[in-house]
Coordinates of C-alpha atoms and ligand atoms in Angstrom, one line a residue:
Chain A
M3 CA -8.6 -9.4 43.0
S4 CA -10.5 -6.2 41.8
E5 CA -13.4 -6.2 39.7
K6 CA -12.6 -6.4 36.0
V7 CA -15.0 -4.5 33.1
I8 CA -13.3 -5.6 29.9
L9 CA -11.1 -8.7 30.8
N10 CA -13.7 -10.5 32.4
T11 CA -14.5 -13.3 30.3
L12 CA -10.7 -15.0 30.3
D13 CA -11.9 -17.8 32.5
H14 CA -13.6 -19.5 29.5
P15 CA -11.9 -21.7 27.2
E16 CA -13.3 -19.6 23.9
P17 CA -13.2 -16.0 25.6
G18 CA -14.2 -13.9 22.6
T19 CA -17.8 -15.5 21.9
L20 CA -21.0 -14.2 22.2
A21 CA -22.2 -17.2 24.1
N22 CA -19.3 -16.3 26.6
Y23 CA -20.1 -12.3 26.5
E24 CA -23.5 -12.7 27.1
R25 CA -22.6 -15.3 30.1
V26 CA -21.1 -12.0 32.0
G27 CA -23.9 -9.8 31.7
G28 CA -23.5 -8.8 27.6
Y29 CA -25.9 -7.3 26.0
Q30 CA -28.1 -6.3 29.0
A31 CA -27.2 -2.8 28.3
L32 CA -28.4 -2.6 24.7
K33 CA -31.8 -4.3 26.0
K34 CA -32.4 -1.8 29.1
I35 CA -31.5 1.1 26.8
L36 CA -33.9 0.0 24.2
A37 CA -36.8 -1.1 26.6
E38 CA -36.6 2.1 28.9
N39 CA -36.4 4.4 25.7
M40 CA -33.6 5.4 27.2
S41 CA -32.9 9.4 26.3
S42 CA -29.3 10.4 25.3
E43 CA -29.1 12.8 27.4
A44 CA -29.3 10.3 30.2
I45 CA -26.8 8.3 28.3
I46 CA -24.2 11.0 27.7
A47 CA -25.4 11.9 31.5
E48 CA -24.2 8.6 33.1
V49 CA -20.8 8.8 30.6
K50 CA -19.6 11.8 32.3
T51 CA -20.4 10.8 35.6
S52 CA -18.1 7.9 34.7
G53 CA -15.6 10.0 34.7
L54 CA -14.5 7.7 31.9
R55 CA -11.2 9.6 29.4
G56 CA -10.2 8.4 26.3
R57 CA -8.2 5.7 26.3
G58 CA -6.4 6.1 23.4
G59 CA -3.8 8.8 24.5
A60 CA -5.0 11.9 24.9
G61 CA -7.1 11.5 27.8
F62 CA -10.0 13.3 27.0
P63 CA -13.1 13.0 28.9
T64 CA -15.8 10.8 26.5
G65 CA -18.8 12.2 28.1
L66 CA -18.0 15.7 26.9
K67 CA -16.7 14.6 23.4
W68 CA -20.0 12.5 22.9
S69 CA -22.1 15.9 24.3
F70 CA -20.2 18.2 20.9
L71 CA -21.8 16.1 18.6
P72 CA -24.7 17.7 16.9
R73 CA -27.4 15.6 18.1
H74 CA -30.5 17.2 15.8
F75 CA -28.3 17.4 12.4
A76 CA -30.7 15.4 10.0
G77 CA -27.8 13.8 7.5
D78 CA -25.3 10.5 8.1
K79 CA -23.6 10.5 11.0
Y80 CA -21.1 7.9 12.0
I81 CA -19.6 6.2 14.9
V82 CA -15.7 5.5 14.1
C83 CA -13.4 2.8 16.8
N84 CA -9.7 3.3 16.5
S85 CA -7.9 0.2 16.6
D86 CA -5.2 1.0 14.8
E87 CA -2.4 0.7 17.9
G88 CA 0.8 0.9 16.8
E89 CA 2.0 3.2 19.6
P90 CA 5.5 1.3 20.6
G91 CA 4.6 -0.2 24.1
T92 CA 0.8 -0.7 23.4
Y93 CA -1.0 -3.9 22.8
K94 CA -3.8 -3.9 24.4
D95 CA -6.6 -3.3 22.0
R96 CA -5.5 -6.5 20.4
D97 CA -5.9 -8.4 23.5
I98 CA -9.6 -6.9 23.9
L99 CA -10.6 -8.0 20.2
R100 CA -9.3 -11.6 20.9
Y101 CA -11.3 -11.8 24.5
N102 CA -13.9 -9.6 24.2
P103 CA -14.9 -8.2 20.8
H104 CA -18.4 -8.1 21.5
S105 CA -17.7 -5.5 24.5
V106 CA -16.3 -3.3 21.8
I107 CA -19.3 -4.1 19.7
E108 CA -21.9 -3.0 22.1
G109 CA -20.1 0.0 22.9
M110 CA -20.4 1.1 19.7
I111 CA -24.2 0.2 19.0
I112 CA -24.9 2.5 22.4
A113 CA -22.9 5.3 21.0
G114 CA -24.5 4.8 17.4
Y115 CA -27.9 5.0 19.4
T116 CA -27.3 8.0 22.0
L117 CA -25.8 10.3 18.9
G118 CA -28.1 9.2 16.1
A119 CA -25.9 7.5 14.1
Q120 CA -26.6 4.5 12.1
R121 CA -23.2 3.3 10.9
G122 CA -20.2 2.7 12.1
Y123 CA -16.7 1.5 11.8
N124 CA -13.6 -0.2 13.5
Y125 CA -10.2 0.3 12.2
I126 CA -8.2 -2.7 12.8
H127 CA -4.1 -1.9 12.7
G128 CA -3.0 -3.8 9.5
E129 CA -0.3 -6.1 11.5
I130 CA -2.8 -7.9 13.2
W131 CA -4.6 -9.9 10.4
D132 CA -6.0 -12.6 13.0
R133 CA -7.5 -10.1 15.1
Y134 CA -9.6 -8.7 12.2
E135 CA -10.9 -11.6 11.0
H136 CA -12.2 -12.6 14.5
F137 CA -13.7 -9.7 14.6
E138 CA -15.7 -10.0 11.5
H139 CA -16.7 -13.1 12.8
A140 CA -17.5 -11.4 16.1
L141 CA -20.2 -9.0 13.9
D142 CA -21.7 -11.9 12.2
E143 CA -22.4 -13.4 15.5
A144 CA -23.6 -10.2 16.4
R145 CA -26.0 -9.7 13.3
A146 CA -27.3 -13.3 13.8
A147 CA -28.9 -12.2 17.2
G148 CA -30.8 -9.1 15.9
Y149 CA -28.2 -6.9 17.5
L150 CA -27.0 -4.9 14.7
G151 CA -28.7 -4.7 11.5
Q152 CA -32.1 -3.3 11.0
Q153 CA -34.4 -2.8 13.9
I154 CA -32.5 -3.7 16.3
L155 CA -34.2 -6.1 18.9
G156 CA -37.4 -5.3 17.3
S157 CA -37.2 -1.3 17.9
S158 CA -37.0 1.4 15.6
F159 CA -33.5 1.5 16.0
S160 CA -31.0 0.3 13.3
F161 CA -27.1 0.1 13.1
E162 CA -24.7 -1.6 10.8
L163 CA -21.1 -1.7 11.7
H164 CA -18.2 -2.9 9.7
A165 CA -14.4 -3.7 10.1
H166 CA -11.8 -1.5 7.9
H167 CA -8.1 -3.4 8.0
G168 CA -5.4 -1.1 8.0
F169 CA -2.1 -1.6 6.1
G170 CA 1.1 -0.3 8.3
A171 CA 1.1 3.1 9.2
Y172 CA 1.4 4.5 12.6
I173 CA 0.2 7.9 11.6
C174 CA -3.8 6.8 11.2
G175 CA -3.6 6.5 14.5
E176 CA -3.9 10.1 14.8
E177 CA -7.6 10.3 14.1
T178 CA -7.8 12.5 11.3
A179 CA -5.6 10.6 9.3
L180 CA -7.6 7.1 10.5
L181 CA -10.5 9.2 8.6
E182 CA -8.8 9.8 5.7
S183 CA -7.5 6.5 5.5
L184 CA -10.9 5.6 5.9
E185 CA -12.3 7.5 2.9
G186 CA -9.6 5.5 1.0
K187 CA -6.6 8.2 1.0
K188 CA -3.2 8.4 2.0
G189 CA -3.4 8.6 5.5
Q190 CA -2.2 12.2 6.2
P191 CA -3.8 14.5 9.3
R192 CA -6.5 17.1 8.6
F193 CA -6.1 20.7 9.7
K194 CA -8.2 21.3 12.9
P195 CA -10.6 23.3 13.5
P196 CA -13.0 21.6 12.1
F197 CA -12.9 18.5 14.7
P198 CA -14.3 15.2 13.3
A199 CA -17.5 16.1 15.8
S200 CA -18.8 18.5 13.1
F201 CA -16.7 17.7 9.7
G202 CA -15.6 13.7 10.6
L203 CA -15.9 10.6 8.2
Y204 CA -17.5 11.6 4.4
G205 CA -17.5 14.9 6.0
R206 CA -20.4 14.2 8.3
P207 CA -20.4 14.6 11.9
T208 CA -18.4 11.7 13.4
V209 CA -17.5 10.6 17.0
I210 CA -14.4 8.3 17.0
N211 CA -13.1 6.7 20.1
N212 CA -10.5 4.3 21.4
T213 CA -11.1 0.4 21.0
E214 CA -10.9 0.7 25.2
T215 CA -13.2 3.5 25.6
F216 CA -16.3 1.6 23.8
A217 CA -15.6 -1.5 25.6
N218 CA -16.4 0.6 29.1
I219 CA -19.5 1.7 27.9
P220 CA -21.9 -1.3 28.4
Y221 CA -20.7 -1.7 31.7
I222 CA -21.4 2.1 32.7
V223 CA -24.8 1.7 31.1
R224 CA -25.7 -1.2 33.0
N225 CA -24.1 -0.3 36.4
G226 CA -24.8 3.3 36.2
G227 CA -21.6 5.8 35.6
Q228 CA -21.5 6.0 39.5
K229 CA -20.5 2.5 39.7
F230 CA -17.7 2.9 37.4
L231 CA -15.9 6.1 38.8
E232 CA -16.0 4.3 42.3
L233 CA -13.5 1.4 40.5
G234 CA -10.9 4.1 39.7
K235 CA -10.8 7.2 41.7
P236 CA -12.3 10.8 40.9
N237 CA -11.4 12.6 38.0
N238 CA -9.9 9.0 37.0
G239 CA -12.7 6.9 36.8
G240 CA -12.8 3.1 35.8
T241 CA -10.0 0.6 35.5
K242 CA -7.6 0.4 32.9
I243 CA -5.8 -2.0 31.3
F244 CA -1.9 -1.5 31.0
S245 CA 0.7 -3.3 28.7
V246 CA 3.7 -4.2 30.6
T247 CA 6.7 -4.3 28.4
G248 CA 10.6 -4.4 28.6
Q249 CA 12.9 -6.2 31.1
V250 CA 10.8 -7.8 33.6
N251 CA 9.7 -11.3 34.1
K252 CA 6.0 -11.9 32.7
P253 CA 5.5 -8.4 30.1
G254 CA 1.4 -8.6 29.5
N255 CA -1.7 -6.5 29.9
F256 CA -3.1 -6.0 33.7
E257 CA -6.8 -5.0 34.0
I258 CA -6.6 -2.4 37.3
P259 CA -8.2 0.1 38.8
L260 CA -6.8 3.4 38.0
G261 CA -4.7 4.9 40.7
T262 CA -3.4 1.5 41.7
P263 CA 0.2 2.4 42.7
F264 CA 3.3 1.5 40.4
P265 CA 5.1 -0.9 42.6
A266 CA 2.0 -3.4 42.7
L267 CA 1.7 -3.6 38.9
L268 CA 5.7 -4.1 38.8
E269 CA 4.7 -7.2 40.8
M270 CA 1.8 -7.9 38.7
A271 CA 4.6 -7.9 35.7
G272 CA 6.5 -10.5 37.6
G273 CA 8.8 -8.1 38.9
M274 CA 12.3 -6.8 37.1
R275 CA 14.3 -9.8 35.1
D276 CA 17.1 -11.6 36.2
G277 CA 16.8 -9.5 39.6
R278 CA 17.9 -6.5 38.1
T279 CA 17.4 -2.6 39.0
M280 CA 15.3 -1.2 37.0
K281 CA 16.4 2.4 35.5
A282 CA 13.5 3.9 33.9
C283 CA 10.0 4.0 33.0
I284 CA 8.2 5.1 30.0
P285 CA 4.5 4.7 31.4
G286 CA 2.2 5.4 28.6
G287 CA 3.8 4.5 25.6
S288 CA 7.3 5.7 23.2
S289 CA 5.5 9.8 23.2
V290 CA 5.3 10.3 27.0
P291 CA 8.0 11.8 29.2
V292 CA 10.8 8.8 30.5
L293 CA 10.5 8.9 34.3
P294 CA 13.5 7.8 36.5
A295 CA 13.0 4.7 38.4
D296 CA 13.1 6.6 41.7
I297 CA 10.3 9.1 40.6
M298 CA 8.1 5.7 39.1
M299 CA 8.1 4.2 42.0
T300 CA 6.3 6.8 44.0
C301 CA 3.6 7.2 41.0
T302 CA 0.2 5.6 41.0
M303 CA -1.2 4.5 38.1
D304 CA -3.5 7.1 36.8
Y305 CA -3.6 10.4 34.6
D306 CA -3.0 13.0 37.3
S307 CA -0.4 11.0 39.5
L308 CA 1.7 10.4 36.7
A309 CA 0.6 14.0 35.0
K310 CA 2.1 15.4 38.5
A311 CA 5.2 13.4 38.1
G312 CA 5.9 14.9 34.4
S313 CA 4.4 12.5 32.0
M314 CA 1.8 11.0 30.9
L315 CA -0.4 8.0 31.3
G316 CA -1.3 8.1 27.6
A317 CA -2.1 4.8 26.2
G318 CA -1.4 3.2 29.3
S319 CA 1.6 1.6 27.6
V320 CA 4.6 0.9 30.4
I321 CA 8.1 0.3 29.1
I322 CA 10.1 -0.6 31.5
L323 CA 14.2 -0.5 30.8
D324 CA 16.5 -2.3 33.5
D325 CA 20.0 -0.7 34.3
T326 CA 21.8 -2.4 31.4
V327 CA 19.7 -0.1 29.0
C328 CA 22.2 2.4 26.9
M329 CA 19.4 5.5 26.9
V330 CA 21.5 6.6 24.1
R331 CA 20.5 3.7 22.3
A332 CA 17.3 3.4 23.2
L333 CA 16.2 7.1 22.5
E334 CA 17.9 6.5 18.9
R335 CA 15.4 3.8 18.3
L336 CA 12.9 5.8 19.3
S337 CA 13.9 8.6 17.0
Y338 CA 14.5 6.4 14.1
F339 CA 10.7 5.5 15.1
Y340 CA 9.3 8.9 14.5
F341 CA 11.3 9.7 11.8
E342 CA 10.2 6.7 9.8
E343 CA 6.9 7.7 10.5
S344 CA 6.0 11.2 10.0
C345 CA 3.4 11.7 6.8
G346 CA 5.8 14.3 5.9
Q347 CA 3.3 17.4 5.8
C348 CA 4.7 20.2 7.9
T349 CA 8.4 20.9 7.6
P350 CA 9.2 20.9 11.5
C351 CA 7.9 17.4 11.8
R352 CA 9.7 16.1 8.3
E353 CA 12.9 17.7 8.9
G354 CA 12.8 18.0 12.4
S355 CA 12.4 14.4 12.8
G356 CA 15.0 13.6 10.5
W357 CA 17.4 15.8 12.4
L358 CA 17.0 14.6 15.5
Y359 CA 17.6 10.8 14.6
R360 CA 20.7 11.7 12.6
V361 CA 22.0 13.7 15.4
V362 CA 21.5 11.1 18.4
H363 CA 22.5 8.6 15.8
R364 CA 25.9 9.9 15.0
I365 CA 26.2 10.6 19.1
L366 CA 25.6 6.5 19.4
Q367 CA 28.1 5.8 16.6
G368 CA 30.9 7.9 18.8
Q369 CA 30.5 11.2 16.5
G370 CA 28.5 13.7 18.9
R371 CA 29.6 17.0 19.2
H372 CA 29.9 18.9 22.3
E373 CA 27.4 21.2 21.0
D374 CA 24.5 18.1 19.9
L375 CA 22.7 18.2 23.0
E376 CA 21.7 21.7 22.9
L377 CA 20.9 21.2 19.3
L378 CA 19.1 18.4 19.7
I379 CA 16.9 20.6 22.7
D380 CA 16.8 23.1 20.0
V381 CA 15.4 21.4 17.7
S382 CA 12.8 19.6 19.8
K383 CA 11.5 23.2 20.5
N384 CA 11.1 24.3 17.5
I385 CA 8.7 21.0 16.3
S386 CA 6.4 21.0 19.6
G387 CA 3.7 22.9 18.5
R388 CA 4.6 23.7 15.1
T389 CA 2.6 21.1 14.0
I390 CA -0.6 20.0 12.1
C391 CA -0.7 16.8 14.3
A392 CA 0.6 15.7 17.6
L393 CA 3.1 13.3 16.5
G394 CA 5.7 16.3 15.8
D395 CA 5.3 16.6 20.1
A396 CA 5.5 12.9 20.1
A397 CA 8.8 13.0 18.4
A398 CA 10.6 15.8 20.6
T399 CA 9.3 14.5 23.8
P400 CA 11.4 11.6 24.0
V401 CA 14.2 13.6 23.4
L402 CA 13.7 16.2 25.5
S403 CA 12.6 14.1 28.6
F404 CA 15.8 11.5 27.8
I405 CA 18.0 14.3 27.7
K406 CA 16.8 16.3 30.9
H407 CA 16.8 13.0 32.9
Y408 CA 20.1 10.8 31.6
R409 CA 22.4 13.8 30.5
H410 CA 25.5 11.9 31.6
E411 CA 24.8 9.0 29.1
F412 CA 25.3 11.5 26.4
E413 CA 27.8 13.3 27.6
H414 CA 29.6 10.5 28.3
H415 CA 29.3 8.9 24.6
I416 CA 30.2 12.3 23.5
E417 CA 33.4 12.4 25.4
H418 CA 34.3 8.5 25.4
K419 CA 32.6 6.9 22.6
R420 CA 30.8 4.2 24.6
P421 CA 28.4 3.7 26.6
I422 CA 28.7 3.9 30.2
D423 CA 30.1 1.5 32.2
G424 CA 27.3 -2.0 32.9
C425 CA 25.2 -0.6 29.9
H426 CA 24.6 -1.8 26.1
Chain B
M21 CA -4.4 -7.6 -16.7
T22 CA -7.4 -8.8 -14.4
L23 CA -7.7 -10.7 -11.2
C24 CA -9.5 -14.1 -10.2
A25 CA -12.9 -14.1 -9.7
E26 CA -12.1 -15.4 -6.1
S27 CA -10.5 -12.3 -5.6
L28 CA -12.6 -10.1 -7.1
A29 CA -15.9 -11.8 -5.2
K30 CA -13.5 -10.6 -1.7
I31 CA -13.3 -6.8 -3.0
D32 CA -16.7 -7.2 -3.9
R33 CA -17.7 -7.6 -0.2
E34 CA -15.5 -5.0 0.7
I35 CA -17.2 -2.6 -1.3
A36 CA -20.4 -3.2 0.3
K37 CA -19.1 -2.1 3.4
Y38 CA -19.3 1.5 2.5
P39 CA -22.3 3.9 1.2
A40 CA -23.0 3.3 -2.4
D41 CA -21.1 6.8 -3.6
Q42 CA -17.6 6.0 -1.8
K43 CA -16.1 2.9 -3.3
Q44 CA -13.1 4.7 -2.7
S45 CA -13.0 3.1 1.0
A46 CA -12.7 -0.2 -0.1
V47 CA -9.1 0.7 -2.2
M48 CA -7.1 -0.5 0.9
S49 CA -8.6 -3.9 1.0
A50 CA -8.8 -4.3 -2.7
L51 CA -4.9 -3.8 -3.1
R52 CA -4.5 -5.9 -0.1
I53 CA -6.7 -8.6 -1.8
A54 CA -4.4 -8.1 -5.4
Q55 CA -0.9 -8.2 -3.7
Q56 CA -1.9 -11.4 -1.8
E57 CA -3.3 -12.5 -5.5
K58 CA 0.2 -11.2 -7.4
G59 CA 2.1 -11.4 -4.7
W60 CA 3.4 -8.0 -5.3
L61 CA 1.7 -4.7 -6.9
A62 CA 3.1 -4.0 -10.4
S63 CA 1.9 -0.9 -12.1
D64 CA -1.1 -2.5 -14.0
T65 CA -2.0 -4.2 -11.0
I66 CA -2.9 -0.9 -9.2
Q67 CA -4.3 0.7 -12.3
F68 CA -6.7 -2.6 -12.8
V69 CA -7.6 -1.8 -9.0
A70 CA -8.3 2.1 -9.6
D71 CA -10.7 1.8 -12.1
Y72 CA -12.4 -1.2 -10.8
L73 CA -13.7 1.3 -8.1
G74 CA -14.1 4.3 -11.0
M75 CA -11.2 6.3 -8.7
P76 CA -8.0 8.5 -10.1
R77 CA -5.7 6.0 -10.9
I78 CA -3.1 8.4 -9.1
A79 CA -5.0 8.2 -6.0
A80 CA -4.6 4.5 -6.0
Y81 CA -0.7 4.4 -6.4
E82 CA -0.8 7.0 -3.3
V83 CA -2.1 4.7 -1.2
A84 CA 0.3 2.2 -2.5
T85 CA 3.0 4.0 -1.6
F86 CA 2.1 5.6 1.5
Y87 CA 1.1 2.5 3.6
N88 CA 4.1 0.3 4.5
M89 CA 2.6 -3.2 3.9
Y90 CA 2.0 -2.9 -0.1
D91 CA 5.1 -4.2 -2.1
T92 CA 5.5 -1.7 -5.2
Q93 CA 8.5 -3.9 -6.3
Q94 CA 9.1 -7.3 -6.2
R95 CA 10.7 -9.2 -3.5
G96 CA 11.2 -12.7 -2.0
K97 CA 8.9 -15.4 -1.8
H98 CA 8.1 -14.8 1.2
K99 CA 8.2 -11.4 3.6
L100 CA 9.7 -11.4 7.4
V101 CA 9.0 -8.8 9.0
I102 CA 10.8 -8.6 12.2
C103 CA 9.6 -5.5 15.1
T104 CA 13.0 -4.7 16.5
N105 CA 11.3 -1.1 18.0
L106 CA 12.4 0.0 21.6
P107 CA 9.6 -2.4 23.9
C108 CA 10.4 -5.1 21.7
R109 CA 14.1 -5.3 21.4
V110 CA 14.6 -4.7 25.4
T111 CA 12.4 -8.0 26.2
W112 CA 14.4 -9.9 23.5
Q113 CA 16.3 -12.4 25.7
Q114 CA 18.6 -13.2 22.4
D115 CA 19.3 -11.6 19.8
V116 CA 16.8 -12.8 16.9
G117 CA 17.8 -10.5 14.4
E118 CA 21.3 -10.9 14.0
Y119 CA 20.2 -14.6 14.5
L120 CA 17.8 -14.3 11.1
K121 CA 20.6 -12.0 9.4
K122 CA 23.2 -14.9 9.7
K123 CA 21.2 -17.7 8.9
L124 CA 19.9 -16.3 5.8
E125 CA 23.3 -14.2 4.9
I126 CA 21.5 -11.1 4.2
N127 CA 20.8 -7.8 5.8
Y128 CA 17.7 -5.6 6.3
G129 CA 16.0 -4.7 3.1
E130 CA 17.4 -7.3 1.6
T131 CA 16.4 -10.8 -0.2
T132 CA 18.4 -14.3 -0.5
E133 CA 20.0 -15.1 -3.7
D134 CA 17.6 -17.8 -4.3
G135 CA 14.9 -15.1 -4.3
K136 CA 12.7 -16.7 -1.2
F137 CA 13.2 -14.7 1.6
T138 CA 13.4 -11.1 1.9
L139 CA 14.1 -9.7 5.8
I140 CA 12.5 -6.5 6.8
E141 CA 13.1 -4.4 10.2
G142 CA 10.2 -3.2 11.3
E143 CA 7.8 -1.1 13.4
C144 CA 5.8 -1.5 16.5
M145 CA 2.8 -4.2 15.3
G146 CA 0.8 -3.5 18.3
A147 CA 2.1 -7.0 20.0
C148 CA 4.8 -6.0 22.1
G149 CA 4.0 -8.5 24.8
D150 CA 4.7 -11.3 22.5
A151 CA 8.4 -10.0 22.1
P152 CA 10.2 -11.2 19.6
V153 CA 7.1 -10.6 17.1
M154 CA 7.4 -11.4 13.8
I155 CA 5.2 -11.1 10.7
V156 CA 5.0 -13.8 7.5
N157 CA 3.5 -12.7 4.3
N158 CA 1.7 -9.6 6.1
H159 CA -1.0 -11.7 7.2
R160 CA 0.9 -14.0 9.9
M161 CA 2.0 -12.9 13.3
C162 CA 4.7 -15.5 15.1
S163 CA 4.9 -14.6 18.7
F164 CA 7.5 -15.8 21.1
M165 CA 10.1 -16.2 18.4
T166 CA 13.6 -18.1 19.4
P167 CA 16.4 -19.4 17.0
E168 CA 14.9 -22.8 17.5
K169 CA 11.3 -21.6 16.2
I170 CA 12.8 -19.7 13.5
D171 CA 14.4 -22.3 12.1
Q172 CA 11.1 -24.5 12.2
L173 CA 9.5 -21.5 10.2
L174 CA 12.4 -21.2 7.5
A175 CA 11.9 -24.9 7.1
E176 CA 8.2 -24.8 6.8
L177 CA 8.1 -22.1 4.1
E178 CA 8.8 -23.4 0.6
Ligands
FMN24 C1 0.6 10.2 16.4 C2 -0.8 9.9 16.9 C3 -1.2 8.1 16.8 C4 -2.1 7.9 17.8 N1 -2.3 6.6 17.6 C5 -3.7 6.1 18.3 C6 -3.5 5.0 18.2 O1 -3.1 4.1 17.8 N2 -4.8 4.2 18.6 C7 -6.1 5.2 19.4 O2 -6.8 5.2 20.0 N3 -5.6 7.1 19.6 C8 -4.4 7.5 18.9 N4 -3.9 8.3 18.8 C9 -5.0 9.5 19.7 C10 -6.6 9.8 18.5 O3 -6.0 10.7 17.7 C11 -7.6 9.8 19.3 O4 -7.0 11.0 20.2 C12 -8.1 8.6 20.0 O5 -8.6 7.7 18.9 C13 -9.5 9.6 20.8 O6 -10.0 8.2 21.4 P1 -10.5 8.5 23.1 O7 -10.9 9.7 22.9 O8 -11.0 7.6 23.4 O9 -8.9 8.2 23.4 C14 -2.9 8.7 18.4 C15 -2.6 10.2 18.4 C16 -1.6 10.6 17.5 C17 -1.0 12.4 17.3
SF4_25 S1 3.4 16.7 12.7 FE1 4.3 15.4 11.0 S2 3.0 13.2 11.1 FE2 1.8 14.9 11.5 S3 0.8 15.6 10.1 FE3 2.6 17.1 10.2 S4 4.3 16.2 9.2 FE4 2.2 14.9 9.3
FES26 S1 7.5 -2.7 19.8 FE1 7.4 -4.7 19.0 S2 5.3 -4.7 18.4 FE2 5.7 -3.4 19.8

């Protein structure tokens, strides 16, 4: 069994409690930086060494992101955690909040110390009310123990942290939509630049990271960036929690070293259900390109390997489809999702996502036309890169990759008005 | 139109989380709390919340209509939202969506004749490993649903 950085509290009947977190080294990192009066530069250097890349989907190096924040800015600054997990296939942050909320809290406090921020918010996905309550309880525990609040552990450093409950909008996972939502507005993404590092929450410098990203920070500070890096592979430091869904025997979250071969992960998830054959895998959440099984079986689970294979690690959400899945139907459901969740600000995304959905839908209904595939490709290409946020690209990517790898299924549907044999 | 003392106390707790000049940040929670008390968000409820927070009424309407979990129309006593997005749907071993529709004799988006249940086809709830997943009245998530568990749930909801 490989070392766990985050899901390391599970051998206890109440894994998410403060006492259990302290048992596995919790809050030692915070004590260490306060006792040693560690400099921001030194902490950022460790995070850079660790090779930690953002776990929210884009994979941006966390140390670099932190170094962008103006450290000598005199006014308020904010630390924001993105727990608005709503990318189809992703359910790891929910488990982190359940089994180890204090790792997120400690990671955010350390970020506050490092970046000179005194206040933070964790934005929690609307649908997981019990996790929100659980997180609020964890915050109470941390306050009572003196880890949060004024003059933490007798030092001159103060940090307040609160939970903010979302209410059902996928787009609020996009970081600037999330900030708008935190300000009590509609969750519509902002034009960038300016980036949150200079103009974030309430117009102040803000660092925003994913739940899992923050949860890795205490380990890195406690053990050094090098140790974290060595858990994974160069440029892909650490472990990663992969959410496996679809037609496997044991869907679940698995924390494994980056660089683990995909077949090993598939085995952890119990292998294919009913002894069927794997047809395809969407390895990073519904917004990343689908890969056929034969390509997927040769990949290792890390940013570089999946990029080389033509997809992305994304949020580490591994959707596995067997040979009974009709790829037209699968794409139709995903296209509906992006159409439904587009915030409507940009014409190419608002109109294009609806157009894509309607065309895939008519192919599925047996009313497809021969020119439809070229139309889908054309519309997709006209969305990509022409919108305020990446949801536009996310709507186009599945369409392009599904047609690229499964064109014959679409053609068969148009020709014969039904799925290829054996699929539904 | 006002809200009960308990709801107001809850809203005050939310307001305290944000800087004093940023009360509007509490609007999402305030609307949620108001909806929980009233069952849905009628115009005067939204207006009350806006006034309470000292924000423009139109801005509160915008929030209430932007986020999926607010109900700005009256619905059945119990709202059942089932995730049918791809990762969940391919994980289902039985078609629980069809089962629910048959049992309640309604389609997605409809309310039963007795006004007891509204059934909604939902998007990813961030719980895909527990498929099939349902959310009852915004706050209660039900995991690994089977026809038997659905029967139990419906019987239990008064
Ligand atoms: C449409 C859309 C949805 C997103 N959803 C999430 C999400 O649910 N959680 C998340 O952490 N990041 C999400 N992101 C990415 C965030 O914008 C941002 O990159 C991330 O929170 C940064 O944190 P990280 O660097 O730690 O990954 C989303 C982006 C887009 C465009
Ligand atoms: S790309 Fe789509 S979701 Fe993003 S801002 Fe534009 S319309 Fe909104
Ligand atoms: S796809 Fe159903 S909860 Fe994520």
